[in-house]
Coordinates of C-alpha atoms and ligand atoms in Angstrom, one line a residue:
M15 CA 0.1 -0.2 0.0
H16 CA 3.0 2.5 0.6
T17 CA 3.9 2.0 -2.9
L18 CA 0.5 3.2 -4.1
F19 CA 0.4 6.3 -1.5
E20 CA 4.0 7.0 -2.8
T21 CA 2.4 7.1 -6.4
I22 CA -0.2 9.4 -5.3
E23 CA 2.1 11.8 -3.8
K24 CA 4.3 12.1 -7.0
I25 CA 0.8 12.4 -8.7
A26 CA -0.5 15.2 -6.6
L27 CA 2.7 17.4 -7.1
K28 CA 2.2 17.0 -11.0
I29 CA -1.6 17.8 -11.2
D30 CA -0.8 20.7 -8.8
H31 CA 2.0 21.9 -11.4
A32 CA -0.4 21.4 -14.1
I33 CA -3.2 23.4 -12.2
K34 CA -1.1 26.0 -12.2
T35 CA 0.8 26.4 -15.5
E36 CA -1.6 25.0 -18.2
D37 CA -4.9 26.2 -20.2
L38 CA -7.9 26.2 -18.1
G39 CA -10.3 25.8 -21.2
Y40 CA -12.8 22.9 -22.5
C41 CA -11.9 20.4 -24.8
D42 CA -14.6 19.2 -27.6
S43 CA -15.2 16.2 -25.6
E44 CA -17.6 14.9 -22.9
N45 CA -16.9 11.9 -20.2
S46 CA -19.2 9.2 -19.8
S47 CA -21.5 10.9 -17.3
G48 CA -22.2 13.3 -20.2
E49 CA -19.9 16.4 -18.7
D50 CA -18.0 18.5 -21.0
Q51 CA -14.0 17.7 -20.2
L52 CA -11.4 20.4 -19.3
K53 CA -8.2 20.0 -20.8
L54 CA -7.2 19.7 -17.1
D55 CA -9.3 17.0 -16.5
V56 CA -8.1 14.9 -19.4
K57 CA -4.3 16.0 -18.4
S58 CA -4.9 14.8 -14.8
D59 CA -6.2 11.4 -16.0
Y60 CA -3.2 11.1 -18.2
L61 CA -1.1 12.0 -15.5
I62 CA -2.4 9.6 -13.2
E63 CA -2.5 6.6 -15.9
E64 CA 0.8 7.1 -16.7
A65 CA 1.9 7.3 -13.0
F66 CA -0.1 3.7 -12.2
K67 CA 1.6 2.0 -15.4
S68 CA 4.8 1.7 -13.5
V69 CA 3.1 -0.1 -10.2
P70 CA 2.8 -3.8 -10.9
L71 CA 0.6 -4.0 -8.0
V72 CA -2.1 -2.1 -9.7
K73 CA -4.1 -4.4 -12.1
D74 CA -6.9 -2.1 -13.6
L75 CA -7.6 1.6 -13.5
I76 CA -11.2 3.0 -13.3
S77 CA -11.3 6.8 -14.2
E78 CA -14.4 9.3 -14.1
E79 CA -12.6 10.4 -17.4
K80 CA -12.4 6.9 -19.0
E81 CA -15.5 4.8 -20.6
G82 CA -14.3 1.3 -19.5
V83 CA -11.7 -0.4 -17.4
L84 CA -8.0 0.0 -18.1
H85 CA -6.0 -3.3 -17.7
L86 CA -2.5 -2.3 -16.5
H87 CA -1.1 -5.4 -14.9
D88 CA -1.7 -9.3 -15.2
G89 CA -0.2 -10.1 -11.8
G90 CA -1.8 -6.6 -10.1
K91 CA -3.6 -7.0 -6.8
Y92 CA -5.6 -3.8 -6.6
T93 CA -8.1 -1.5 -8.8
V94 CA -7.8 2.0 -8.6
C95 CA -10.6 4.1 -9.2
Y96 CA -10.1 7.6 -9.3
D97 CA -11.5 11.2 -10.1
P98 CA -8.4 12.9 -11.7
L99 CA -9.7 16.1 -10.8
D100 CA -13.0 16.8 -8.8
G101 CA -14.8 20.2 -9.1
S102 CA -12.7 20.9 -12.0
S103 CA -15.1 23.7 -13.3
L104 CA -13.7 25.6 -10.0
A105 CA -10.1 26.0 -11.4
D106 CA -11.0 29.0 -13.5
V107 CA -12.2 30.9 -10.4
N108 CA -9.2 29.9 -9.0
L109 CA -11.3 28.0 -6.0
S110 CA -9.5 24.7 -4.2
V111 CA -10.0 21.4 -6.7
G112 CA -9.3 17.8 -5.4
S113 CA -8.3 14.5 -6.6
I114 CA -10.3 11.2 -5.0
F115 CA -8.1 7.6 -5.1
G116 CA -10.5 4.6 -4.2
I117 CA -8.4 1.2 -3.8
Y118 CA -10.2 -1.9 -4.3
E119 CA -9.1 -5.7 -3.7
G120 CA -11.2 -7.8 -5.9
E121 CA -14.5 -6.6 -7.7
P122 CA -14.8 -3.2 -7.4
K123 CA -17.9 -2.3 -4.8
G124 CA -17.8 -0.8 -1.2
E125 CA -17.0 -3.9 0.7
N126 CA -13.8 -4.4 -1.4
L127 CA -12.3 -1.0 -0.6
V128 CA -9.0 -1.6 1.2
A129 CA -7.9 2.1 1.2
S130 CA -8.7 5.6 0.0
A131 CA -7.0 8.9 -0.5
Y132 CA -7.8 12.3 -1.8
V133 CA -5.5 15.4 -2.5
V134 CA -6.6 19.1 -2.0
Y135 CA -5.1 21.4 -4.2
G136 CA -5.5 24.9 -2.6
P137 CA -3.3 27.3 -1.1
R138 CA -1.1 24.4 -0.5
I139 CA -1.3 20.6 -1.4
E140 CA -2.5 18.2 0.8
I141 CA -3.4 14.5 1.4
V142 CA -5.6 12.8 3.2
R143 CA -5.3 8.6 3.4
V144 CA -6.7 6.1 5.1
V145 CA -6.3 2.2 5.3
K146 CA -8.9 -0.4 6.9
G147 CA -8.6 -0.2 10.9
E148 CA -6.8 3.1 11.2
K149 CA -7.8 6.7 11.3
P150 CA -7.6 9.1 8.4
K151 CA -4.2 10.7 8.2
H152 CA -3.6 14.2 7.0
Y153 CA -0.4 15.2 5.2
R154 CA 0.8 18.7 4.1
A155 CA 3.3 19.0 1.0
Q156 CA 6.1 21.4 2.0
E157 CA 9.1 21.8 -0.8
G158 CA 8.0 18.6 -2.4
L159 CA 7.6 16.3 0.4
F160 CA 4.1 15.6 2.5
N161 CA 4.5 16.1 6.2
F162 CA 2.6 14.3 8.4
I163 CA 0.2 16.8 10.6
C164 CA -2.5 14.8 12.1
E165 CA -5.0 11.8 12.5
I166 CA -8.4 13.0 11.8
S167 CA -11.0 12.5 14.3
L168 CA -14.6 13.5 13.9
R169 CA -16.8 15.2 17.1
E170 CA -20.4 13.4 17.6
K171 CA -21.7 17.0 16.6
G172 CA -20.5 19.7 14.2
K173 CA -21.5 23.1 13.2
L174 CA -21.2 22.9 9.2
N175 CA -24.1 22.3 6.5
A176 CA -22.9 21.7 3.2
P177 CA -26.1 21.2 0.9
G178 CA -25.7 20.0 -2.5
G179 CA -27.7 19.9 -5.5
T180 CA -29.9 22.6 -7.2
Q181 CA -32.5 23.3 -4.1
Q182 CA -35.7 24.0 -6.8
N183 CA -34.9 20.4 -7.2
W184 CA -35.1 19.2 -3.9
C185 CA -37.9 17.1 -2.0
D186 CA -39.9 18.6 0.7
Y187 CA -38.3 16.6 3.4
H188 CA -34.8 17.4 2.4
K189 CA -35.6 20.9 2.2
S190 CA -37.2 20.6 5.8
F191 CA -34.1 18.8 7.1
V192 CA -31.5 21.7 5.7
D193 CA -33.3 24.3 7.1
D194 CA -34.1 22.8 10.4
L195 CA -30.1 22.5 10.7
F196 CA -29.8 26.2 9.7
A197 CA -32.5 27.1 12.4
E198 CA -30.5 25.2 15.0
G199 CA -27.6 27.3 13.9
Y200 CA -25.4 25.4 11.7
R201 CA -23.5 27.6 9.0
L202 CA -23.5 27.1 5.2
R203 CA -19.8 26.2 3.8
Y204 CA -20.1 25.0 0.2
S205 CA -17.8 25.7 -2.7
G206 CA -19.3 23.1 -5.3
G207 CA -16.1 20.8 -4.8
M208 CA -16.7 17.8 -2.6
V209 CA -13.2 17.6 -2.1
P210 CA -12.4 21.1 -0.3
D211 CA -16.2 21.0 1.0
L212 CA -16.0 17.5 2.8
H213 CA -12.4 18.1 3.9
Q214 CA -13.5 21.2 5.6
I215 CA -16.0 19.6 7.8
L216 CA -13.3 16.6 8.5
L217 CA -10.9 19.2 9.8
K218 CA -13.1 21.7 11.5
G219 CA -14.5 19.0 13.7
G220 CA -17.8 17.8 11.7
G221 CA -21.0 18.8 10.2
I222 CA -22.7 17.4 7.1
F223 CA -22.6 17.0 3.6
S224 CA -25.3 16.3 1.3
Y225 CA -26.0 15.3 -2.2
P226 CA -29.7 14.0 -2.5
G227 CA -31.8 12.4 -5.2
T228 CA -33.2 15.4 -6.9
S229 CA -36.1 15.6 -9.0
D230 CA -33.6 16.1 -12.3
K231 CA -31.3 13.6 -10.7
P232 CA -33.3 10.6 -8.9
H233 CA -29.9 9.1 -8.3
G234 CA -28.0 12.0 -7.2
K235 CA -24.8 13.3 -9.3
L236 CA -22.3 11.6 -7.4
R237 CA -20.2 8.7 -8.6
Q238 CA -20.0 5.7 -6.3
L239 CA -16.6 4.2 -7.4
F240 CA -14.5 7.3 -7.1
E241 CA -16.6 9.8 -5.2
V242 CA -18.8 8.2 -2.7
I243 CA -17.3 5.3 -1.6
P244 CA -13.9 6.6 -1.3
F245 CA -15.2 9.4 1.1
A246 CA -17.5 7.0 2.8
F247 CA -14.5 5.0 4.2
I248 CA -12.6 8.1 5.1
Y249 CA -15.6 9.6 7.3
E250 CA -16.4 6.1 8.8
Q251 CA -12.8 5.7 9.7
A252 CA -13.1 9.3 11.3
G253 CA -16.0 8.3 13.7
G254 CA -18.4 9.5 11.4
Q255 CA -21.2 7.8 9.2
A256 CA -21.9 7.8 5.4
V257 CA -25.4 6.4 4.5
D258 CA -27.7 7.0 1.3
A259 CA -31.2 8.0 1.5
K260 CA -32.7 5.0 2.8
G261 CA -30.2 5.2 5.6
K262 CA -27.8 2.5 4.3
R263 CA -24.2 2.7 4.9
L264 CA -22.5 3.5 1.4
M265 CA -20.0 1.3 2.1
E266 CA -22.5 -1.6 0.9
L267 CA -22.9 -0.3 -2.4
V268 CA -22.5 -2.3 -5.5
P269 CA -22.4 -0.8 -8.4
A270 CA -23.8 -2.1 -11.8
H271 CA -21.8 0.0 -13.9
P272 CA -18.6 2.0 -13.2
H273 CA -20.1 5.4 -13.7
D274 CA -23.3 4.8 -11.5
T275 CA -24.4 7.4 -8.9
S276 CA -25.9 7.4 -5.5
P277 CA -27.6 10.0 -3.0
C278 CA -24.9 10.5 -0.6
F279 CA -25.0 12.0 3.2
F280 CA -21.6 12.1 4.9
G281 CA -21.4 13.5 8.6
S282 CA -20.9 13.5 12.1
T283 CA -23.0 10.8 14.4
Y284 CA -25.8 13.7 15.1
E285 CA -26.3 15.0 11.6
I286 CA -26.6 11.8 10.3
E287 CA -29.2 10.6 12.9
R288 CA -31.2 13.7 12.3
L289 CA -31.1 13.1 8.7
K290 CA -32.2 9.3 9.1
D291 CA -35.2 10.9 11.2
A292 CA -36.1 13.5 8.5
Y293 CA -36.2 10.8 6.0
G294 CA -37.9 8.5 7.8
V295 CA -35.7 5.8 7.6
K296 CA -34.1 5.4 11.4
S297 CA -33.9 1.8 12.5
Ligands
AHG30 P1 -16.6 16.7 -11.0 O1 -15.9 18.2 -11.3 O2 -15.5 15.5 -10.8 O3 -17.4 16.7 -12.2 O4 -17.5 16.9 -9.9 C1 -17.9 17.9 -9.1 C2 -19.2 17.2 -8.2 C3 -18.4 17.4 -6.6 O5 -17.0 18.0 -6.6 C4 -19.4 18.6 -6.1 O6 -19.8 18.3 -4.7 C5 -20.4 18.4 -7.0 O7 -20.3 18.1 -8.3 C6 -21.2 20.0 -7.2 O8 -22.4 19.9 -7.9 P2 -23.5 20.7 -7.7 O9 -22.8 22.2 -8.3 O10 -24.8 20.5 -8.4 O11 -24.0 21.3 -6.2
MN31 MN1 -15.9 14.7 -9.3
MN32 MN1 -13.8 15.3 -12.0

């Protein structure tokens, strides 16, 4: 696993350099989710593919920016599923963006995730990574080296509320849930990039990030293999919870297709229990 994390550190430095120096415009292509691809999405995907090509432990790659599975090494043990540049449409307004990696052993599905990591490209480059049975670890780059900062633990209850999706398309009980949290004193923190938004909640002690099913996107927007499951793992290992609209653990997701999405809710215990009440799915 150490080799994979080292590779992610090298990738992070290269993608950060690309963000800071390359063209911020669009290509003439779409990805598998039907979204226009930025040149930076394609470049980040290329940098990641190139880096893992020299890691024999990696059997297959599945990318947000590629249609199917890319086979790398016959003797490999892991499938790495990744979002090369999350929140990429925020790069041209100079907001933070990220990369997300889910490392699966066997079929790519929630229960086979063995490690995950994300990179935040902000004023500094930071990495959070986790393996089974341990707290997530937070690193910050300085002069090309990633220094360990701390282990991450969520409090039982936080103060931040990051509600995703278009409000016009929320159902009534989701709207009431979000409004009730604000009425309780929660503060809005939503940049439109799940990496910095979820990172902020993790580092500031807790809260909730939600991306529900909406009338225009009943299955939500965020993709299971490279966005939802890797973050569910990090939130659970930090002592929080990560569930779908039925209150089921996101770690139990079994995608039928690499680009399947799911409604998703990540947070501290208090907020997720409130969500289950609001959705009528309390066990
Ligand atoms: P990506 O740039 O990889 O397509 O992901 C963008 C995602 C995620 O980062 C963010 O939380 C969400 O889209 C924001 O969507 P809304 O603008 O609908 O809230
Ligand atoms: Mn994304
Ligand atoms: Mn992306």
